[in-house]
PDB file of C-alpha atoms in Angstrom:
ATOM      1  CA  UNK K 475       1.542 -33.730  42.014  1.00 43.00           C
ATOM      2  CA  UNK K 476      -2.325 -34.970  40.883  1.00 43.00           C
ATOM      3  CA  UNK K 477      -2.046 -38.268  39.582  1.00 47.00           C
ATOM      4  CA  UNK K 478      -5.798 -40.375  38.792  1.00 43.00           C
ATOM      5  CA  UNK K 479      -4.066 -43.654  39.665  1.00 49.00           C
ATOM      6  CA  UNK K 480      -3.685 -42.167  43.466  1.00 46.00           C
ATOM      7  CA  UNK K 481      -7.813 -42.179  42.987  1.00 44.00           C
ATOM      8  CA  UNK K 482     -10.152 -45.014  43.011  1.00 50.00           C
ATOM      9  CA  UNK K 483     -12.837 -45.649  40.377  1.00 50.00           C
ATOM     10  CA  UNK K 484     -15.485 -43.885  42.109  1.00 48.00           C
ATOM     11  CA  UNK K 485     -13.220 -41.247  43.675  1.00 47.00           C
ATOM     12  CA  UNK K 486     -11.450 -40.750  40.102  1.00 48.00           C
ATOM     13  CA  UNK K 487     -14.933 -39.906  38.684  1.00 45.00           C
ATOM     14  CA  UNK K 488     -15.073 -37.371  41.271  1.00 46.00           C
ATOM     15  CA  UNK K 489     -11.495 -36.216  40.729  1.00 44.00           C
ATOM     16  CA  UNK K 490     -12.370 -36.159  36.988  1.00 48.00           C
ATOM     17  CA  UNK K 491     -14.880 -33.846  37.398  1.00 45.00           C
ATOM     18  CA  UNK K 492     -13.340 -31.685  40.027  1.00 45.00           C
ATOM     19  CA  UNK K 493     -10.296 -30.990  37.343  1.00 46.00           C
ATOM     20  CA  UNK K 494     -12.285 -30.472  34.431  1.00 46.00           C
ATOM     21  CA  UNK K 495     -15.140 -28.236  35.979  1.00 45.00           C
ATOM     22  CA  UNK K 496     -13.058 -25.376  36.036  1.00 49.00           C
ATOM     23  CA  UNK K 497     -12.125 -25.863  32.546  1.00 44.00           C
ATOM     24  CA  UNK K 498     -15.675 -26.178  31.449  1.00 46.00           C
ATOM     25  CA  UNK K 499     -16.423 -22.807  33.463  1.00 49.00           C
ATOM     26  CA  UNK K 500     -13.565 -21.109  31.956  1.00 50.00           C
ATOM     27  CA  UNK K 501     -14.493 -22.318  28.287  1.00 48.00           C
ATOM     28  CA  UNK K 502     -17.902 -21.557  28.933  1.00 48.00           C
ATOM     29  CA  UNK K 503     -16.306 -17.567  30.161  1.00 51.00           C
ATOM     30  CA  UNK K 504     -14.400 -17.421  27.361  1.00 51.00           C
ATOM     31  CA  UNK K 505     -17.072 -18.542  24.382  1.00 54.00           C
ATOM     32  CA  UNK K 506     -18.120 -14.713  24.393  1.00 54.00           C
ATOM     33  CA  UNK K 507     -16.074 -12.559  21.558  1.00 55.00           C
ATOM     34  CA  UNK K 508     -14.987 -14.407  18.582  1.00 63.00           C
ATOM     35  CA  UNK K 509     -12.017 -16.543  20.525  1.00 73.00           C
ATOM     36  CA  UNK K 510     -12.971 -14.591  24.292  1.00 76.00           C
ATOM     37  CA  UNK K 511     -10.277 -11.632  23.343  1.00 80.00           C
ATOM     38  CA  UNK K 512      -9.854  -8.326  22.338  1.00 82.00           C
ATOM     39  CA  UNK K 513     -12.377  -5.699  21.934  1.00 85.00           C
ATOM     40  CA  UNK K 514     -14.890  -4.399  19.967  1.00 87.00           C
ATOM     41  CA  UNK K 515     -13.242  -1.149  17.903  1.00 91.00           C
ATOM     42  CA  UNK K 516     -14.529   2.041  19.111  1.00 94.00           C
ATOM     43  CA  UNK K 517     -15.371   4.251  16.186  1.00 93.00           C
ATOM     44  CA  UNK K 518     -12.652   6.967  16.618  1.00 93.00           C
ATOM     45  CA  UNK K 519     -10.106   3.719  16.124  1.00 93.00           C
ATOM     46  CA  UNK K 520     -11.456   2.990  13.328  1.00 91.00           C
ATOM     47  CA  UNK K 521     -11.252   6.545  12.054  1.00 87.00           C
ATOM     48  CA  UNK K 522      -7.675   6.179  12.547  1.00 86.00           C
ATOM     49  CA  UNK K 523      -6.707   3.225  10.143  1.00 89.00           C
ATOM     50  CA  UNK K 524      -9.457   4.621   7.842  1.00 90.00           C
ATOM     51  CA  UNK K 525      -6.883   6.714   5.664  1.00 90.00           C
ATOM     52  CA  UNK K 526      -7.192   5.260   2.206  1.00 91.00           C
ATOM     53  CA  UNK K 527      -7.576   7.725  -0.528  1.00 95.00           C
ATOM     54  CA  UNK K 528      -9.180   6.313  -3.762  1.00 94.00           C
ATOM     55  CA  UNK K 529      -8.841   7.180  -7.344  1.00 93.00           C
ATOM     56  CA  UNK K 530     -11.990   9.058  -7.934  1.00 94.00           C
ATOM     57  CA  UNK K 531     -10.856  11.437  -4.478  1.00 95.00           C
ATOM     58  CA  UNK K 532     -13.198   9.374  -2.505  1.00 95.00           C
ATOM     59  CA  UNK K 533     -11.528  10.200   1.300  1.00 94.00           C
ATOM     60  CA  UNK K 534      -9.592  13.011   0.668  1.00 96.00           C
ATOM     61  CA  UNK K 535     -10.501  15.220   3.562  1.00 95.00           C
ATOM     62  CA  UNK K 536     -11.530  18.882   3.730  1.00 97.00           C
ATOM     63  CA  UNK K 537      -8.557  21.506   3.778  1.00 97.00           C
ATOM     64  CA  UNK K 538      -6.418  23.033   0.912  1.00 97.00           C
ATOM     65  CA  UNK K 539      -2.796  23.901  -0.462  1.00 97.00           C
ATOM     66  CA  UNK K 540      -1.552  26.214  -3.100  1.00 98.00           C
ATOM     67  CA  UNK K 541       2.038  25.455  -5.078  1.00 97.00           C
ATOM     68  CA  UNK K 542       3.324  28.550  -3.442  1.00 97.00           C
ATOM     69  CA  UNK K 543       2.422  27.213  -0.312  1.00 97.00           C
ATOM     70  CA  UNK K 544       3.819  23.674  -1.207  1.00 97.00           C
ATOM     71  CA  UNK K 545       7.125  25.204  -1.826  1.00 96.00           C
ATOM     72  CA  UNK K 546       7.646  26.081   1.837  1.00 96.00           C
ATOM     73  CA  UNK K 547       6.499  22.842   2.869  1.00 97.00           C
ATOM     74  CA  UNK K 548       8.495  20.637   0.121  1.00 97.00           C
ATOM     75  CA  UNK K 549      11.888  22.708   1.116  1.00 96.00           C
ATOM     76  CA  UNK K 550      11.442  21.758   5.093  1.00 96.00           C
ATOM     77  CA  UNK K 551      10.760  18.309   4.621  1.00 96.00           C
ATOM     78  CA  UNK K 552      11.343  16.838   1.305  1.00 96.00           C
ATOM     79  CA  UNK K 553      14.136  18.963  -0.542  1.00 95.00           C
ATOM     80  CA  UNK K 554      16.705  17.193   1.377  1.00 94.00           C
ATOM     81  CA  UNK K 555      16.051  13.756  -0.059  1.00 94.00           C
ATOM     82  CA  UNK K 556      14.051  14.555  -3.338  1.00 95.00           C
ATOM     83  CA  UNK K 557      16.359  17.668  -4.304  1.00 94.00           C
ATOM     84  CA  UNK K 558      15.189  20.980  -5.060  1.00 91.00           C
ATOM     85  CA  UNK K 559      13.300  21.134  -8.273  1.00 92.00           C
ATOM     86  CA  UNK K 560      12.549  17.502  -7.747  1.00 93.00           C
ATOM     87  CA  UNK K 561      15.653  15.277  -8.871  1.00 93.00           C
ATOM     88  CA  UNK K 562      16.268  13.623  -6.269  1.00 93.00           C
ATOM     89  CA  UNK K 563      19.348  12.794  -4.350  1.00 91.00           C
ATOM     90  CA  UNK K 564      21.585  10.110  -3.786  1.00 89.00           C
ATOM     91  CA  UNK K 565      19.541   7.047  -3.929  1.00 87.00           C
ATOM     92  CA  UNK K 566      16.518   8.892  -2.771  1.00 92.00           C
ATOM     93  CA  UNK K 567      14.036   8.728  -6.015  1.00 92.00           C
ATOM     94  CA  UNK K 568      13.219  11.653  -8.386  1.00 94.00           C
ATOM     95  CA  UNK K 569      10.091  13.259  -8.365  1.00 95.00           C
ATOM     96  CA  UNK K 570       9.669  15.214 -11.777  1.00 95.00           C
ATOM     97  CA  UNK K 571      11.418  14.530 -15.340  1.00 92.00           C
ATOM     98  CA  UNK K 572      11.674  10.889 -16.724  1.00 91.00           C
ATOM     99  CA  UNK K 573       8.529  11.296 -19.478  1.00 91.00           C
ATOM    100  CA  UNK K 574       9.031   8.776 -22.494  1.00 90.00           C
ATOM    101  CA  UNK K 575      11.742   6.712 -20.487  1.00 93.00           C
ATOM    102  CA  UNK K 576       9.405   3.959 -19.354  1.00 91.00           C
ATOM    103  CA  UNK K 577       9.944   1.940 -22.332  1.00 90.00           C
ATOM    104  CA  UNK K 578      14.023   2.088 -21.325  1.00 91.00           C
ATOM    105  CA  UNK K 579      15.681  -0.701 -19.509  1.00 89.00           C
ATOM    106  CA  UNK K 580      16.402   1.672 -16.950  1.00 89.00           C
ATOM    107  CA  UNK K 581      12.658   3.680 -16.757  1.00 92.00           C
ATOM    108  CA  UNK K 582      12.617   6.847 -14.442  1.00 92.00           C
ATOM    109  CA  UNK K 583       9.232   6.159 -12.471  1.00 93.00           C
ATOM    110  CA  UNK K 584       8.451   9.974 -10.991  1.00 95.00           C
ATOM    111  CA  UNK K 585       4.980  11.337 -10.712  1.00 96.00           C
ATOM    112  CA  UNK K 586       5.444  12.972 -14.062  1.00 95.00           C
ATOM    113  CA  UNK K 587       6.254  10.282 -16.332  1.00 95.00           C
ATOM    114  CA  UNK K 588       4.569   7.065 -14.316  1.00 95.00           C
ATOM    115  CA  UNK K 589       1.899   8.269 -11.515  1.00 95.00           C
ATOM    116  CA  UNK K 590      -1.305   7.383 -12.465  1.00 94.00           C
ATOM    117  CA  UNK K 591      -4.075   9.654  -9.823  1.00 96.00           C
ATOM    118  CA  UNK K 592      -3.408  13.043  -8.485  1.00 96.00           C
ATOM    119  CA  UNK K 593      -5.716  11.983  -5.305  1.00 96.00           C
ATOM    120  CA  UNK K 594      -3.412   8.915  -4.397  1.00 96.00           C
ATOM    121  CA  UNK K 595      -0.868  10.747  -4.505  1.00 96.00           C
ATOM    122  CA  UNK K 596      -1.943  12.808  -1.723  1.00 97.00           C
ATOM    123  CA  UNK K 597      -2.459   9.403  -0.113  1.00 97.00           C
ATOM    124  CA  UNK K 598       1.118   8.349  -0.448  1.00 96.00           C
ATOM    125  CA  UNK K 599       2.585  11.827   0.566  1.00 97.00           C
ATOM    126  CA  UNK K 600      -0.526  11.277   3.682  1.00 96.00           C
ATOM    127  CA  UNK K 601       0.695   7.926   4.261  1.00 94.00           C
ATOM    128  CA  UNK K 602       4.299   7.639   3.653  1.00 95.00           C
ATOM    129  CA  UNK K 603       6.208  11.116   4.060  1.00 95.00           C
ATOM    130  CA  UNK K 604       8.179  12.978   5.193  1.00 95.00           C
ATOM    131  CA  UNK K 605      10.171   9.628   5.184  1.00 92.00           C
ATOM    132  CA  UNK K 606      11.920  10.475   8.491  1.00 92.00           C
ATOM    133  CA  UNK K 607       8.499  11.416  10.079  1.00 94.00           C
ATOM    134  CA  UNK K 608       5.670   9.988   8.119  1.00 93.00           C
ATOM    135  CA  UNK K 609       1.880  11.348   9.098  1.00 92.00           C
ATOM    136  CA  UNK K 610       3.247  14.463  10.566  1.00 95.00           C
ATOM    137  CA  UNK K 611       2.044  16.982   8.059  1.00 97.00           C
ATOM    138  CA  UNK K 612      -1.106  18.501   8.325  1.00 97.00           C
ATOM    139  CA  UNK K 613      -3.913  17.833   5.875  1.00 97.00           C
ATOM    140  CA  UNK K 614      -3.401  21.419   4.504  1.00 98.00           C
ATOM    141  CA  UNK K 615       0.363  20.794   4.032  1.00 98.00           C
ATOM    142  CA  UNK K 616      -0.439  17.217   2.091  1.00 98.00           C
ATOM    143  CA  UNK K 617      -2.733  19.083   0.171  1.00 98.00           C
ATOM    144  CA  UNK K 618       0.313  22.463  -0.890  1.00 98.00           C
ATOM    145  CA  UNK K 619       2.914  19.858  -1.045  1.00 98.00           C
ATOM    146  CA  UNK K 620       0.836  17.961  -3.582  1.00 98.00           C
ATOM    147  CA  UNK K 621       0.524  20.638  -5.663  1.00 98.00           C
ATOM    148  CA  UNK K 622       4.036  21.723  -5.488  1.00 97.00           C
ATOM    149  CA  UNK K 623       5.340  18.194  -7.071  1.00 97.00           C
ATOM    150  CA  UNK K 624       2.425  18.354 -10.118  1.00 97.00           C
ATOM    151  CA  UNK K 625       3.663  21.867 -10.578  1.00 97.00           C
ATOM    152  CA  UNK K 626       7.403  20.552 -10.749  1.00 96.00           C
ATOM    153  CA  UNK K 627       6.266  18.454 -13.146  1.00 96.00           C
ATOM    154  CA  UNK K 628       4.440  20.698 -15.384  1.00 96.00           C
ATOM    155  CA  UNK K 629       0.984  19.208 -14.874  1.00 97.00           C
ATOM    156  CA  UNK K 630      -1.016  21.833 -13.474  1.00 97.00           C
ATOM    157  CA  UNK K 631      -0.259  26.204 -13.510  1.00 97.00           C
ATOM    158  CA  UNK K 632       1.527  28.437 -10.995  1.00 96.00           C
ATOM    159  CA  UNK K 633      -1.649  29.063  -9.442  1.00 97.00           C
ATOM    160  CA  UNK K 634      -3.373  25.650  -8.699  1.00 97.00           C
ATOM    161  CA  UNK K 635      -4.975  25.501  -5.319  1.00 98.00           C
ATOM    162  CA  UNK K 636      -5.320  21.366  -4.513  1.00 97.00           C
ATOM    163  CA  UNK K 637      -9.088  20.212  -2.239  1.00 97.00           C
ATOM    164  CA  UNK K 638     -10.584  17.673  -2.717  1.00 96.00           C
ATOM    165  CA  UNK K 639     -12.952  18.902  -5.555  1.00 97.00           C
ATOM    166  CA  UNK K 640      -9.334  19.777  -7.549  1.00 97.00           C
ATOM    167  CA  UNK K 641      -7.537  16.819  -7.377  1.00 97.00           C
ATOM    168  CA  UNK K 642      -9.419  14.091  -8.877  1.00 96.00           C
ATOM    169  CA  UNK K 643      -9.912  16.263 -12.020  1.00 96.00           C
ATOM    170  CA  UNK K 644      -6.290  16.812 -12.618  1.00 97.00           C
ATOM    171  CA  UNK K 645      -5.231  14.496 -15.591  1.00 96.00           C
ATOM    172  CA  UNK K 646      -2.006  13.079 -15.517  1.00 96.00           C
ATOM    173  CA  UNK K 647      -0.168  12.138 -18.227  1.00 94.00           C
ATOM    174  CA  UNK K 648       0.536   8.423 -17.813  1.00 94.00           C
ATOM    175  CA  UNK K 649      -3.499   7.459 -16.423  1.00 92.00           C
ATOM    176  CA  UNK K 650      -4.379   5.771 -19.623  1.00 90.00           C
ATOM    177  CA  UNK K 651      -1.546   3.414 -19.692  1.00 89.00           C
ATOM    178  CA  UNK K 652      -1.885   1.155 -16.611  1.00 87.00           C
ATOM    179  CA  UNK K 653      -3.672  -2.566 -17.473  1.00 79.00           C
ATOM    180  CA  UNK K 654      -6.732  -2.648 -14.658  1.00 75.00           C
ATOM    181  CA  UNK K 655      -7.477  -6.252 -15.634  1.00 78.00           C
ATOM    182  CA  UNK K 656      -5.272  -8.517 -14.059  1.00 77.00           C
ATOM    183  CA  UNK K 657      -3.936 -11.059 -17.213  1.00 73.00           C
ATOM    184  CA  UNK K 658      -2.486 -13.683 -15.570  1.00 75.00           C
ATOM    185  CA  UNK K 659      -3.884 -17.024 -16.814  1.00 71.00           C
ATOM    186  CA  UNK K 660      -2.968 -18.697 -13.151  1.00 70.00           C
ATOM    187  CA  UNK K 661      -5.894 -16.998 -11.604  1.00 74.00           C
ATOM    188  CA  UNK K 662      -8.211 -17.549 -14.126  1.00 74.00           C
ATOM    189  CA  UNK K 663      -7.776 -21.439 -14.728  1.00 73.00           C
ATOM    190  CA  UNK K 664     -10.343 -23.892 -13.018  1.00 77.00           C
ATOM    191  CA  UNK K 665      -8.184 -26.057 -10.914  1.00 77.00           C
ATOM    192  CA  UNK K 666      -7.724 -29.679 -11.883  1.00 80.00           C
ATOM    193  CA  UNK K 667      -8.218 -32.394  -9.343  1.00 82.00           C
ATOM    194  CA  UNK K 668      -8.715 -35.336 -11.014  1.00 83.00           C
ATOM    195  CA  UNK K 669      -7.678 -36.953 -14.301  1.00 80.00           C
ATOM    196  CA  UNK K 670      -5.764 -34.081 -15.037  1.00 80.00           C
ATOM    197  CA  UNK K 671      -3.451 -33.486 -18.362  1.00 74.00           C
ATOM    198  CA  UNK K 672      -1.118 -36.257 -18.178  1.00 75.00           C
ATOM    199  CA  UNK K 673       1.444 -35.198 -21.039  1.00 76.00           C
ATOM    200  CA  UNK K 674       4.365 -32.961 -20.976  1.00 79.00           C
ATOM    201  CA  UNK K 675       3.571 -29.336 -19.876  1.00 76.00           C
ATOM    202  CA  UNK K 676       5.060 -26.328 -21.109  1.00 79.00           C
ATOM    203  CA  UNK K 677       5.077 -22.902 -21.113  1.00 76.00           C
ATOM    204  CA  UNK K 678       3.047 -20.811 -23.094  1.00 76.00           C
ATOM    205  CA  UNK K 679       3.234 -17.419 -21.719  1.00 72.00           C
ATOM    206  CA  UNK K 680       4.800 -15.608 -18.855  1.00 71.00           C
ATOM    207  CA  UNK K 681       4.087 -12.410 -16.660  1.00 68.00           C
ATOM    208  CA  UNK K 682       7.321 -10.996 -18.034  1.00 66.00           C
ATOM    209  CA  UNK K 683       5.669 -11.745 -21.666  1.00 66.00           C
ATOM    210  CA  UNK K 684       2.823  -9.489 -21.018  1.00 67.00           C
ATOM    211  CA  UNK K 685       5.340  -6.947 -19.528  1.00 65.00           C
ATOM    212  CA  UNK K 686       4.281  -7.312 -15.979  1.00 66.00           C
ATOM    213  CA  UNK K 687       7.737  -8.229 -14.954  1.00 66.00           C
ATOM    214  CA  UNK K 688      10.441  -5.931 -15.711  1.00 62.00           C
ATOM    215  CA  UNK K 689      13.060  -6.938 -17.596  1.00 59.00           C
ATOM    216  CA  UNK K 690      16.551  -8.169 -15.838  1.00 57.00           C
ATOM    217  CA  UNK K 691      18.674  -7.594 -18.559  1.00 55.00           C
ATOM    218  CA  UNK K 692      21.159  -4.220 -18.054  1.00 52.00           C
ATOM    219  CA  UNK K 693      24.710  -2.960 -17.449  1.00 51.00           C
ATOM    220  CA  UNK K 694      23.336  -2.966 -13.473  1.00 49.00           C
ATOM    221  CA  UNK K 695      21.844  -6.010 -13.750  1.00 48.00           C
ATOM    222  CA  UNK K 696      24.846  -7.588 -14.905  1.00 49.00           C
ATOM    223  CA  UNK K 697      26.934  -6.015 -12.482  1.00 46.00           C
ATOM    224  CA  UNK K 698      25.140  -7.585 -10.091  1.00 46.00           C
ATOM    225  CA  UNK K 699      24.885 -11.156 -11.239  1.00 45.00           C
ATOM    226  CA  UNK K 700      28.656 -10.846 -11.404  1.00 41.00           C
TER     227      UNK K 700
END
């Protein structure tokens, strides 16, 4: 095993730099890149994380899907969990119905009653389904299937063909009540670091006071805390 105290001064100062040259050599190899790994992403991978879908329709890609033609698509891959006309089953979430229940301790959240943008939701179908085989559909089928489930909910006619020059126009009913300014006063506060309050502290307001935070209270929720 190397051990300096087996070396003399003169011979340890050669040592010395015998076992650190290479280190210097590799460092000096490795100082290119940000830490001397990876790669550089080509553009194609970028492409492929490059899915987002924004409220305007910014991203949604070419293609196109009537209801009629979402109804073939929804019954392969999503009738199964999310029922027929959009119910849902078992524990897997409803789709349509649920309009004035958000106010209830027990809100039904579908894309009726709570979505808030016809163009992310292509996104989320895009992203997220069919849950057992998520980014398999086509953009064509994301695009039918999307208009299927507004249909089901009674937000756009029979004969509604979704693009991306449709989509972003369709109004749903529950846009105008989401809160785009964030209000929580723990983000907007200037830090203290010195001489700070030095009396009791209390307090004044809460996320679940501005109704950010559902409520816990419920014949479930009690269940469970049992």
């Amino acid at each position: 095993m190397f051990s300096f105290r087996k070396c003399g001064p003169t011979l340890a100062l050669i040592c010395s730099a015998a076992v650190l040259m290479p280190f210097s050599q590799r460092a000096f190899a490795e100082s290119a890149g940000y830490y001397g790994v990876g790669e550089t992403p080509t553009e194609e991978q970028i492409a492929a994380w490059d899915i987002d879908i924004r409220p305007d329709g910014a991203g949604l890609p070419e293609g196109s899907g009537s209801v009629d033609e979402g109804m073939a698509v929804y019954e392969t891959y999503c009738a199964s969990c999310h029922g027929a006309f959009g119910e849902g089953m078992g524990r897997y979430p409803k789709l349509s119905g649920g309009e004035g229940t958000l106010a209830e301790d027990r809100p039904e959240k579908t894309i009726g009653s709570y979505w808030p943008y016809a163009s992310t939701l292509w996104d989320y179908i895009h992203r997220a389904m069919p849950f057992f085989a998520p980014q398999s559909l086509t953009d064509d089928q994301v695009y039918a299937v999307t208009a299927y489930v507004l249909n089901l909910n009674y937000i756009v006619d029979g004969d509604f063909v979704a693009n991306k020059d449709t989509l972003p126009k369709v109004e749903m009913p529950n846009s105008g009540n989401f809160v785009w300014e964030d209000p929580r006063p723990d983000i907007q506060n200037e830090r203290c670091m010195s001489d700070c309050k030095d009396e009791e502290v209390s307090v004044a307001d809460s996320s679940q006071g501005k109704n950010l935070t559902p409520s816990t209270t419920g014949p479930l929720d009690e269940g469970l805390i049992e």
